[in-house]
Coordinates of C-alpha atoms in Angstrom, one line a residue:
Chain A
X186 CA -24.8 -19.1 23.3
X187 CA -25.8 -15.8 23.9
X188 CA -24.4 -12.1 23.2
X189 CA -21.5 -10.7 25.4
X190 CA -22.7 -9.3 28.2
X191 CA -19.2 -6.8 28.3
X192 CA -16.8 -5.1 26.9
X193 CA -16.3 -4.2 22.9
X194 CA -17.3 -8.0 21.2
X195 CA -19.9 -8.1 18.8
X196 CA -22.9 -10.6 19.5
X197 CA -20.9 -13.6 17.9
X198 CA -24.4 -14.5 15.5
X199 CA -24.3 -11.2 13.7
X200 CA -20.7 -11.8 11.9
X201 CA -21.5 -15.1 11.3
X202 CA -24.6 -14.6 9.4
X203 CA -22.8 -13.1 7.1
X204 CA -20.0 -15.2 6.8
X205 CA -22.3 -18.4 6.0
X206 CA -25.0 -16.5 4.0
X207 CA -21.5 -15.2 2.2
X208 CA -20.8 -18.8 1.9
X209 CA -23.8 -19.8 -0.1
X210 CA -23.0 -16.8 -2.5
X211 CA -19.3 -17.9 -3.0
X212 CA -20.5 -21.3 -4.0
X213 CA -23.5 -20.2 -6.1
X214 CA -21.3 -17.8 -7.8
X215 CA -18.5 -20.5 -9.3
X216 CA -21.2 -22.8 -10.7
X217 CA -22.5 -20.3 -12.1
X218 CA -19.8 -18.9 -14.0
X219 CA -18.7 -22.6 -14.6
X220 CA -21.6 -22.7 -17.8
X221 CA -20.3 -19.1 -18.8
X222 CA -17.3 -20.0 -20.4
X223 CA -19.2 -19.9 -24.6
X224 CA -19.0 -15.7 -22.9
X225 CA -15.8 -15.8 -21.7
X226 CA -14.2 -17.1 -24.7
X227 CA -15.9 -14.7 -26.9
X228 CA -14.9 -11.0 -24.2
X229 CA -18.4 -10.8 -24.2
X230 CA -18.3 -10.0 -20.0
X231 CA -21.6 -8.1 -19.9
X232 CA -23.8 -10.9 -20.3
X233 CA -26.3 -12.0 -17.8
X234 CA -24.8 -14.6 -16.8
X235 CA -21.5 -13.0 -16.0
X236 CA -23.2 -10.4 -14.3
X237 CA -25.4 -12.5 -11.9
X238 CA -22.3 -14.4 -11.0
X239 CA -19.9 -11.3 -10.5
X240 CA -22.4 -9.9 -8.9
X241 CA -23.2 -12.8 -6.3
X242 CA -19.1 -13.4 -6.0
X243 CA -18.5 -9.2 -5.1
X244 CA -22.1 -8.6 -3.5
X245 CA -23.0 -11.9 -1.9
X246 CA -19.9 -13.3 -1.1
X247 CA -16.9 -10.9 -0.7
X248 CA -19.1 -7.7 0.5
X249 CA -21.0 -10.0 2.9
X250 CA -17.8 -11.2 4.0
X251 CA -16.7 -7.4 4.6
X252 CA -19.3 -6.5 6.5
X253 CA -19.2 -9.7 8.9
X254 CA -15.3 -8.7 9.6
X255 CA -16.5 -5.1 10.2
X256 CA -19.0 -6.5 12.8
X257 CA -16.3 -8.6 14.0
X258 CA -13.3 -6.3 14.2
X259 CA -14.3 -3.1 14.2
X260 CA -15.0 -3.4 17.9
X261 CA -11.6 -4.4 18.7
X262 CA -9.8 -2.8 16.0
X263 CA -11.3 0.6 17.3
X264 CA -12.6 -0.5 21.2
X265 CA -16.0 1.1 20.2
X266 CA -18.7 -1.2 20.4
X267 CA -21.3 -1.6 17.4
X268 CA -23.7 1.5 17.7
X269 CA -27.0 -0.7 17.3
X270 CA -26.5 -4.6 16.9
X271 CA -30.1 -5.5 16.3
X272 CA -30.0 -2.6 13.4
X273 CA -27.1 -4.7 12.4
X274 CA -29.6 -7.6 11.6
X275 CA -32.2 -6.1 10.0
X276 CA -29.4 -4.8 7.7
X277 CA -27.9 -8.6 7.0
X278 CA -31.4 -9.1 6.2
X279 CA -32.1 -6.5 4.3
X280 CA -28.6 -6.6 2.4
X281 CA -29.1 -10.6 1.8
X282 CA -32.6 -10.8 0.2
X283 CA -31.6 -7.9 -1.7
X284 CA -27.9 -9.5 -3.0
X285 CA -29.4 -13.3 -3.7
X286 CA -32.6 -11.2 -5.7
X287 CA -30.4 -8.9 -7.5
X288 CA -28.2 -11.5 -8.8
X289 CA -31.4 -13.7 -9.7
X290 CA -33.0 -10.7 -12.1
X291 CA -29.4 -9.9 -13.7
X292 CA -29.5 -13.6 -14.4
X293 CA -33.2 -14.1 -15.6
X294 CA -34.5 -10.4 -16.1
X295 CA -31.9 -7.9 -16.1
X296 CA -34.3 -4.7 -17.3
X297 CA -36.4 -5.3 -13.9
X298 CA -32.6 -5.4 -11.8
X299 CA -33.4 -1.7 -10.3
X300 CA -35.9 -2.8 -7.3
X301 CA -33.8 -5.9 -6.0
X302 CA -30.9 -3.0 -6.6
X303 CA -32.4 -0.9 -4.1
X304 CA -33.0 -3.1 -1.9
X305 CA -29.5 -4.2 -1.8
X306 CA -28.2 -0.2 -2.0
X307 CA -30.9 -0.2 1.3
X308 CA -28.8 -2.9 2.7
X309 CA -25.7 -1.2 1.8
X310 CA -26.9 2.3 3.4
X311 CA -27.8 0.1 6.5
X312 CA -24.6 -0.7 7.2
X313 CA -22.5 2.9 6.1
X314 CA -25.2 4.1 8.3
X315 CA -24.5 1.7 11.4
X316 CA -20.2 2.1 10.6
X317 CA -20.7 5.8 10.6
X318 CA -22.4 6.0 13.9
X319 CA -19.9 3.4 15.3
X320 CA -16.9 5.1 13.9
X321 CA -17.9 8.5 15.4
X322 CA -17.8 7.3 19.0
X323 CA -14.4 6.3 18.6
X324 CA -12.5 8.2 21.3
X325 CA -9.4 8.1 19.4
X326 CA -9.1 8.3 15.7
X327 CA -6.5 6.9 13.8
X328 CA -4.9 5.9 10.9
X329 CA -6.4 2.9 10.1
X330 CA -9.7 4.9 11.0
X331 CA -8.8 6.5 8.0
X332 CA -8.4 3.6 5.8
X333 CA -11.7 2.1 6.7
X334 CA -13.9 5.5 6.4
X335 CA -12.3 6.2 3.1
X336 CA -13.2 2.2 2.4
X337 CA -17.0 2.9 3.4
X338 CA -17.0 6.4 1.2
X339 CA -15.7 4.1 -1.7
X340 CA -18.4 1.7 -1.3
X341 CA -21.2 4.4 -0.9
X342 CA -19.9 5.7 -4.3
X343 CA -19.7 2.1 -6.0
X344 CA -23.4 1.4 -5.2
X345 CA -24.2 4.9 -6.3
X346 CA -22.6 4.3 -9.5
X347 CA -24.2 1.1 -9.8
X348 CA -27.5 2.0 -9.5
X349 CA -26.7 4.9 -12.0
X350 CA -25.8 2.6 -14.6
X351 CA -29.0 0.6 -13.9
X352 CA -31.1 3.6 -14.4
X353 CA -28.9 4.7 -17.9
X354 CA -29.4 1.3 -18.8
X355 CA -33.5 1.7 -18.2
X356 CA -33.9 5.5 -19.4
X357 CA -31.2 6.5 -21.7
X358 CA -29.8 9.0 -19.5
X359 CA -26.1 9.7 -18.9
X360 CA -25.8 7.6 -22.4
X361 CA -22.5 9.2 -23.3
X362 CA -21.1 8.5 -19.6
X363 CA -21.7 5.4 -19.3
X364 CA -18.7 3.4 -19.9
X365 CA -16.7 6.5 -17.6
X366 CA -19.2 5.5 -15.1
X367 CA -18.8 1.7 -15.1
X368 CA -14.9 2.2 -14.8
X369 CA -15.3 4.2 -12.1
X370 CA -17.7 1.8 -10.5
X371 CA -15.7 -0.9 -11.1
X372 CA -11.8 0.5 -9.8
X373 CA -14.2 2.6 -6.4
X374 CA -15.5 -1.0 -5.9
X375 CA -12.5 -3.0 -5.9
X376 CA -9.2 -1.1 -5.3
X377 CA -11.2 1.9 -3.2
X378 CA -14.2 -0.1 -0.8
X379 CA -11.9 -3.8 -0.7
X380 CA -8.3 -2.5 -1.0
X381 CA -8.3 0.5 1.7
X382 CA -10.6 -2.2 3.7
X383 CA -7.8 -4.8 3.5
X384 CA -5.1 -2.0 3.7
X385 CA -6.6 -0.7 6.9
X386 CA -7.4 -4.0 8.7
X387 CA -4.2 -5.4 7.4
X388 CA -2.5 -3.0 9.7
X389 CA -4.2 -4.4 12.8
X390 CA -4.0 -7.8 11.5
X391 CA -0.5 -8.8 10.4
X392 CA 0.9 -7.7 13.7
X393 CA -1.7 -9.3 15.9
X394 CA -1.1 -12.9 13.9
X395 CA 2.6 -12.1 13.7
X396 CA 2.9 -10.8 17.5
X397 CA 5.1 -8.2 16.1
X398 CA 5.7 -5.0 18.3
X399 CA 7.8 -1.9 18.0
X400 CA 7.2 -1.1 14.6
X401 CA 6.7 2.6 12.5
X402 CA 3.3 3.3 11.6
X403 CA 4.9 6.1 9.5
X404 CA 4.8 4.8 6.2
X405 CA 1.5 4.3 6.8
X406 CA 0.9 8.0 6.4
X407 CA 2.6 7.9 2.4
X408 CA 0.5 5.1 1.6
X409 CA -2.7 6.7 1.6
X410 CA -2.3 9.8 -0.1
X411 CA -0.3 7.9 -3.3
X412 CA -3.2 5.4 -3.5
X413 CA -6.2 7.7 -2.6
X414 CA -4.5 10.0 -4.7
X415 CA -4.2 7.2 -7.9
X416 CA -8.4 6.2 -7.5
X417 CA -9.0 9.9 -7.8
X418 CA -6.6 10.4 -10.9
X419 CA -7.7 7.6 -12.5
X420 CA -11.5 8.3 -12.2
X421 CA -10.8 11.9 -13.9
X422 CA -8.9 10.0 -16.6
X423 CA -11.9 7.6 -17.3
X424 CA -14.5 10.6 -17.6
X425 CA -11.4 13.0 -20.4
X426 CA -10.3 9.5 -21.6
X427 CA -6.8 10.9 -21.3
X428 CA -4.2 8.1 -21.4
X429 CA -1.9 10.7 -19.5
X430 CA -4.4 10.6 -16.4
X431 CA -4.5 7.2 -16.6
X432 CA -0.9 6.3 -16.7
X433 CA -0.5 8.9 -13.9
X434 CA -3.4 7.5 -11.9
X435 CA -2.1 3.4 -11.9
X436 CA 1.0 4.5 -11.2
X437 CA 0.2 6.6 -8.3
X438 CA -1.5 3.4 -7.0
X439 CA 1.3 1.2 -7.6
X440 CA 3.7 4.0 -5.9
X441 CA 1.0 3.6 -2.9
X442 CA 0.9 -0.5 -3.1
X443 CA 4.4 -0.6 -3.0
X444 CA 4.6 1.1 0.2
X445 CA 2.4 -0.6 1.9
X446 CA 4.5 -3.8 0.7
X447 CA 7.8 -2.6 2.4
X448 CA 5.6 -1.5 5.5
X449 CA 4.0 -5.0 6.2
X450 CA 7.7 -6.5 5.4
X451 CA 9.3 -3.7 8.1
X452 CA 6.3 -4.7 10.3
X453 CA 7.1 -8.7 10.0
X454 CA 10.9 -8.2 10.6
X455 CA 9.5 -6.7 14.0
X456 CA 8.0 -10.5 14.9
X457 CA 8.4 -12.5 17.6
X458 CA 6.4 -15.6 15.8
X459 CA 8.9 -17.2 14.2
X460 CA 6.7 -19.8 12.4
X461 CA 3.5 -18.0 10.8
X462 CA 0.7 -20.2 10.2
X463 CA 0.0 -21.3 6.3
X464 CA -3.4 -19.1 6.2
X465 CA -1.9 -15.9 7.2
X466 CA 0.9 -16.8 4.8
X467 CA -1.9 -17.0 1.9
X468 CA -2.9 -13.7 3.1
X469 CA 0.2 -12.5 2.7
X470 CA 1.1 -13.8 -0.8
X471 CA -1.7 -12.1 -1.9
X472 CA -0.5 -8.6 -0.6
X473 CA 2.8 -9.3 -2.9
X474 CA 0.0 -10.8 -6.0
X475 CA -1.8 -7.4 -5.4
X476 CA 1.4 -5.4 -5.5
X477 CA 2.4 -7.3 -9.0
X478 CA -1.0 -6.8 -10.4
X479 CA -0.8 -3.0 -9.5
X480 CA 3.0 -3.1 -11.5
X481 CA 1.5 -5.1 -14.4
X482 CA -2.1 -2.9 -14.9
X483 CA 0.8 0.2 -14.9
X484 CA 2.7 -1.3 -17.5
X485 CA 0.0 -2.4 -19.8
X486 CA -1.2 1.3 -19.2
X487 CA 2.5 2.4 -20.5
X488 CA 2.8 0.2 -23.3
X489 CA -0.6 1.4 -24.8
X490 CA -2.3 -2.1 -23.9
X491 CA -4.0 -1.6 -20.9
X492 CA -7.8 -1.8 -22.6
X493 CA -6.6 -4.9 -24.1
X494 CA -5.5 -6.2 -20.6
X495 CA -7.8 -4.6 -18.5
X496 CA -10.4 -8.2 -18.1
X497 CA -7.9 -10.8 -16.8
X498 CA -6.1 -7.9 -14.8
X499 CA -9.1 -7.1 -13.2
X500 CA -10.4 -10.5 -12.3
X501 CA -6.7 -11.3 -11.5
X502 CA -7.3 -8.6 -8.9
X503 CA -10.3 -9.7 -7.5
X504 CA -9.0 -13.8 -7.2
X505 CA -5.2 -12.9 -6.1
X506 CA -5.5 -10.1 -4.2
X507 CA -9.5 -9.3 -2.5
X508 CA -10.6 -13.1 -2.4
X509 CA -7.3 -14.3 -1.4
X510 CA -6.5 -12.3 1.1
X511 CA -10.3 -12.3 2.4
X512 CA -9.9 -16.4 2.8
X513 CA -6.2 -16.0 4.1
X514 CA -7.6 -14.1 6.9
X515 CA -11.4 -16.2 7.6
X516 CA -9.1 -19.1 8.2
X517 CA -8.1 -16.6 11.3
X518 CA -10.6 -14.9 12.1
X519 CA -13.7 -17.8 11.8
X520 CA -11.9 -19.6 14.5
X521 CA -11.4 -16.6 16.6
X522 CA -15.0 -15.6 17.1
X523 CA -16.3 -19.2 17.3
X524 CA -13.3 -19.7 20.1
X525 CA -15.0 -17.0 21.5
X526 CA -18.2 -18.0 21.5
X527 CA -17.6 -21.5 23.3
X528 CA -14.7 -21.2 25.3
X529 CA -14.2 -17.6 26.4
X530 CA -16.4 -18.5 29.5
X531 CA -14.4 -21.5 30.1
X532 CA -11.0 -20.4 30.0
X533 CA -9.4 -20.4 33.6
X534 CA -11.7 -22.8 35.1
X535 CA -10.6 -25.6 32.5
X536 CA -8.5 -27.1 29.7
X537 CA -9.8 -25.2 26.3
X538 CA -8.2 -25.7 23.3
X539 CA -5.9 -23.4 21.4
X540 CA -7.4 -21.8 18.1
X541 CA -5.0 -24.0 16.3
X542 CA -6.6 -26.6 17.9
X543 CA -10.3 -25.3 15.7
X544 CA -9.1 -25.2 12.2
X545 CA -6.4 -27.6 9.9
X546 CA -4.1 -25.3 8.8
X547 CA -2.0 -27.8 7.2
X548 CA -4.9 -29.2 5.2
X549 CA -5.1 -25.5 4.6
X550 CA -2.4 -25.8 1.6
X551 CA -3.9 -28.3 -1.0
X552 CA -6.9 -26.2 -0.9
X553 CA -5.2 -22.6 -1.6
X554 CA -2.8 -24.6 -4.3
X555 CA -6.0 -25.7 -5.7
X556 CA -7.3 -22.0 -5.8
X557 CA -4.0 -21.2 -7.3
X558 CA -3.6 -23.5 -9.6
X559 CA -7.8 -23.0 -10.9
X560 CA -7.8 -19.2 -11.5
X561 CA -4.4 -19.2 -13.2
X562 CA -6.3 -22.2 -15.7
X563 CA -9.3 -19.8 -15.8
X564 CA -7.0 -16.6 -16.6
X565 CA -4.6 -18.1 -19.1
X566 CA -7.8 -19.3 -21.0
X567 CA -8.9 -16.1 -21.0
X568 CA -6.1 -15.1 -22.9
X569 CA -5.1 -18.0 -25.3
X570 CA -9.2 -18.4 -25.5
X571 CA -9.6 -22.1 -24.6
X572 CA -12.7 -23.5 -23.1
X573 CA -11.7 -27.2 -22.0
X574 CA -8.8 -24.8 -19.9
X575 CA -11.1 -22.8 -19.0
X576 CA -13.8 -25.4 -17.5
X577 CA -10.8 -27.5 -15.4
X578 CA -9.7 -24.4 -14.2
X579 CA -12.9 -23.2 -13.1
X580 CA -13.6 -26.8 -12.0
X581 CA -11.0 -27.1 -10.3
X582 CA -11.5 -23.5 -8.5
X583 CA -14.9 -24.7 -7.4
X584 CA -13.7 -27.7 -5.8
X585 CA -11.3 -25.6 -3.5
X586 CA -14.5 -23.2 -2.9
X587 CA -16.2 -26.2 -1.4
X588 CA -13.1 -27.6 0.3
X589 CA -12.5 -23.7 1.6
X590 CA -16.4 -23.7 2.8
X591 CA -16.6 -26.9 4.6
X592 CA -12.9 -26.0 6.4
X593 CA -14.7 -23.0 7.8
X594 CA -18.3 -24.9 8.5
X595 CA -16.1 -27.6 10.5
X596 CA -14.7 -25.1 12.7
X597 CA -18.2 -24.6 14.9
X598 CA -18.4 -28.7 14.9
X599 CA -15.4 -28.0 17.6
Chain B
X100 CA 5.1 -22.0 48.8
X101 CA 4.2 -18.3 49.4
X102 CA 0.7 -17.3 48.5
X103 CA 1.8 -15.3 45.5
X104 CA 3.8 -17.6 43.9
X105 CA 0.4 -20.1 44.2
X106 CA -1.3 -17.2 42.8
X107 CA 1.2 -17.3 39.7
X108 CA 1.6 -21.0 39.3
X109 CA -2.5 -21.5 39.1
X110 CA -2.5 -18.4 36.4
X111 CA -0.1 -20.5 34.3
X112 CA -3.7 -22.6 33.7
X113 CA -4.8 -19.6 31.8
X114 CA -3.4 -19.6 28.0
X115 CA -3.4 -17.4 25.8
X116 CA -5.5 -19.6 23.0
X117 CA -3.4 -17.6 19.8
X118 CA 0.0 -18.8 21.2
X119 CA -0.7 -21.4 23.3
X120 CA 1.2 -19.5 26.0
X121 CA 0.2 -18.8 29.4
X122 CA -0.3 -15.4 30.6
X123 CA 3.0 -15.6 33.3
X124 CA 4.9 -16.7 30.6
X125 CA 3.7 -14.5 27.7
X126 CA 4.6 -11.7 30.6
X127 CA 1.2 -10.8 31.0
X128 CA 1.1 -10.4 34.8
X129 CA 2.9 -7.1 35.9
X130 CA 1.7 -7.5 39.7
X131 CA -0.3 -9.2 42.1
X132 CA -1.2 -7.9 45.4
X133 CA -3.2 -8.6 48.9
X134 CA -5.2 -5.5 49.7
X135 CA -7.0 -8.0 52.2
X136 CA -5.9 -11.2 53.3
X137 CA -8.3 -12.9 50.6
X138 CA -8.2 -10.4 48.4
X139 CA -6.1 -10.4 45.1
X140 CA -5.9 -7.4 43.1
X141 CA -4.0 -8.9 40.2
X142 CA -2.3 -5.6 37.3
X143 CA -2.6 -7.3 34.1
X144 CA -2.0 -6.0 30.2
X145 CA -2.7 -8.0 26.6
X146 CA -0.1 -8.0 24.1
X147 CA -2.1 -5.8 22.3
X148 CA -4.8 -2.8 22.6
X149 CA -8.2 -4.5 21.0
X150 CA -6.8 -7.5 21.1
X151 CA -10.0 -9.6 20.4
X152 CA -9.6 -12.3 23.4
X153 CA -9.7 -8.8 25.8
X154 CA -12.4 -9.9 27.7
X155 CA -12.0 -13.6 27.4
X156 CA -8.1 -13.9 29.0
X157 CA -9.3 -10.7 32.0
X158 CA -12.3 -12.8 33.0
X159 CA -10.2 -16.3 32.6
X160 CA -7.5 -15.1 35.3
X161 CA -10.3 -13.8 37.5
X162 CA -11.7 -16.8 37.2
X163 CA -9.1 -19.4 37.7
X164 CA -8.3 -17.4 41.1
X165 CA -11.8 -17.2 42.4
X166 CA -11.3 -21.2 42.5
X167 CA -8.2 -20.9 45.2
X168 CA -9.3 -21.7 48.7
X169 CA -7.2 -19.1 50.0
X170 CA -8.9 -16.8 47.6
X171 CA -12.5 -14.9 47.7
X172 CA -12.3 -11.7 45.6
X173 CA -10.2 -11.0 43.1
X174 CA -10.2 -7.9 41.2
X175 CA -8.1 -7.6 37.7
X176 CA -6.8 -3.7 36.8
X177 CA -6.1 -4.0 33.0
X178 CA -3.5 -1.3 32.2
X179 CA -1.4 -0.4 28.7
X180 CA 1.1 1.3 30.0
X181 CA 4.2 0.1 30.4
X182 CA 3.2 -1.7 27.3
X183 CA 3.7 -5.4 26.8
X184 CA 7.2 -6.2 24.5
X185 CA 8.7 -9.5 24.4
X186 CA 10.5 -8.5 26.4
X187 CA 9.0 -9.2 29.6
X188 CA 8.2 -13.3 28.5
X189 CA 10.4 -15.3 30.5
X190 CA 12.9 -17.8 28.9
X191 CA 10.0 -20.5 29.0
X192 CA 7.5 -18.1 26.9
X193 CA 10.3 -17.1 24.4
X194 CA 11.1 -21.2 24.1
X195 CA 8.0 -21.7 23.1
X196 CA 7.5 -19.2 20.6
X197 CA 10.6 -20.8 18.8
X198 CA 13.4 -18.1 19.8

């Protein structure tokens, strides 16, 4: 199998470097965290432990994951092929050595974190640099253009945050800001890189799996200033520690949320599938978890409780919304460029099978009711503090991360 | 059987692998012409501009024709405009796709 000789497709190996190396950091990162739950109980989330494995589950799994997609669809999202693919390996490279080593000195020796960091910011840079230079040749910029640069600027600012806090953490400096700065690190990384990413790419991919046409992008246009508008607010609240801002800022982004919730709905009634398949379902449940989570953050904000709430929310956030969506759409996508890579030469001289024909997406359900089912153990032990919940929910999550993984590896067995 | 609707019966061997539709009955095909006697010069669209199976379902009909004894160039124009709306499936396309 070798690259495409035409057109926009990406050399099929590139995306799925990542998405198996991603793999391996997905796994990693739920045993981890399994013999974390003494930490858990206790709120003590900034232990090493915790941060190896939310490191390795946002870096190494759900970032790698990104940045695979991008490969993947950013060529036929945008018709611009990748500026430089073998650039684009040298950055998986770079970025993976960088992630697995990063996560390994959180865990073992967090106070030597900063080179492994910069290494993985190197990787990072890598790949802004190779999304910039393939987003500027795109003849015709767009909305969703939007969404994904405003993604990428997110990201750039997440890992510049990051290191920032590393180098507080080493030299003192920047004491007082710190806790403004690991906010800000934490909302840029997940609702500005992975929630404009999946806002953006949601837009190309609901119709596509739908087959819906003749919709409005219109909306479109509302949802980004309300959200974009909500990170911004709710960074300046972090660094006056105004309750105002904040209030202001979450409920900017749940104005924002919400609209893109009755666009996707508007852009479904528009289908011509009838029947959706169960994975791009998932995906879609977690566009309405997200939009609930946004509602309850705004609430707690309201009601004075937000700080209090702010943990679960937050990894309630990254499990309902990012990760679910993100395996919603693999179950897709996986099969699509692996389709590609085997039959797209055969099709018209002989009998190729379909893409449902590469994945079970009925078998697809036990394993997302098991993901269900584990992270709402893991989040109500989080608040009623009990460990045996905590271990069979995380269990139990794990087990669908393997289940999840081995669906995906069985699809190049096809 | 004219030569055309040969043409259009061996293109219904090229699916589209998302739907499990072929491209006559998805609506794909907007026209087929004979510049030369064995020469096809097929107008095609996709459902969708960046669809990802671009390349895959353009060379499949180019290559499912090139098989045709009657048939020894064949020459695919991908166009967007008119775009594709369900519209232009035909009754056996819009049966399969449940409506």
């Amino acid at each position: 199998m070798g690259p495409s000789a035409s057109g926009n497709e990406t050399n099929i190996k590139l995306p799925f470097s990542f998405i198996f190396v991603s793999m391996v950091a997905l796994l990693a990162s739920q045993i981890l965290l399994l013999f974390q739950g003494d930490f858990l109980m206790d709120g003590q989330f900034r232990v090493p432990g915790i941060w190896s494995a939310a490191h390795l589950f946002i870096l190494g799994w759900a970032l790698m994951i990104g940045m695979g997609a991008m490969y993947q669809l950013v060529p036929v999202a945008f018709l611009t092929p990748i500026w430089n693919e073998k650039f684009g390996f040298i950055q998986f490279g770079v970025t993976a050595i960088g992630t697995f080593a990063f996560a390994h000195f959180l865990f073992h020796d967090p106070q030597n974190a900063l080179i492994p960091g910069i290494i993985t910011l190197i990787g990072i840079l890598m790949f802004l640099f190779q999304m910039f230079m393939t987003l500027r040749k795109q003849a015709k910029p767009n909305i969703l253009t939007l969404y994904v640069g405003t993604a990428l600027v997110c990201l750039l600012l997440t890992i510049g945050l990051g290191i920032t806090m590393l180098y507080s953490m080493k030299s003192g400096a920047a004491a007082n800001q710190y806790f403004a700065i690991f906010k800000s690190h934490l909302l840029l990384g997940t609702a500005g890189w992975f929630t404009m990413l999946i806002f953006g790419f949601s837009y190309k991919m609901v119709p596509m799996f739908s087959l819906s046409h003749g919709y409005s992008m219109k909306p479109a246009k509302f949802v980004y200033p309300f959200y974009a508008g909500g990170l911004f607010v709710a960074i300046v609240s972090f660094f006056t520690e105004s309750s105002v801002a904040l209030i202001a800022g979450l409920l900017l982004q749940l104005i924002g949320f919400a609209i893109f919730i009755y666009h996707i709905s508007l852009i479904l009634k528009k289908r011509v599938k009838k029947k959706l398949d169960r994975s791009f379902t998932f995906a879609l449940i977690a566009i309405l978890s997200g939009g609930l989570i946004h509602f309850a953050a705004f609430i707690t904000a309201l009601t004075g409780v937000f700080s209090k709430a702010v943990g679960p929310l937050l990894m309630m956030y990254l499990f309902f919304w990012i990760a679910f969506s993100i395996i919603g759409y693999l179950y897709k996508i996986v099969p699509f460029l692996w389709w590609t890579a085997k039959y797209s030469k055969e099709i018209g001289k002989k009998d190729v099978p379909s893409l449902k024909d590469m994945v079970n997406d009925r078998a697809s359900t036990p394993v997302f009711a098991c993901l269900v089912i584990g992270i709402i153990g893991v989040d109500l032990s989080l608040f009623i503090g009990s460990k045996a919940l905590f271990i069979s929910g995380q269990l139990l999550f794990t087990i669908a991360c393997f289940l999840f993984c081995f669906a995906i590896a069985k699809v190049v067995t096809k | 059987m004219t030569l055309k609707e040969k043409v259009l019966s061996n293109l219904k061997r090229v699916m589209d692998p998302e739907l499990n539709i072929n491209v006559v009955d998805l609506g794909l095909i907007y026209d087929i012409e004979f510049p030369e006697e064995d020469f096809v010069y097929v107008t095609m669209t996709l459902t969708t501009p960046g669809c990802p199976l671009h390349d895959s379902i353009t060379s499949g009909v180019k290559y499912c024709l090139e098989e045709m004894e009657e048939i020894s160039k064949v020459e695919v124009n991908l166009v967007w405009e008119p775009a594709w709306s369900p519209e232009k499936m035909t009754p056996d396309g819009l049966k399969q796709i449940g409506r």
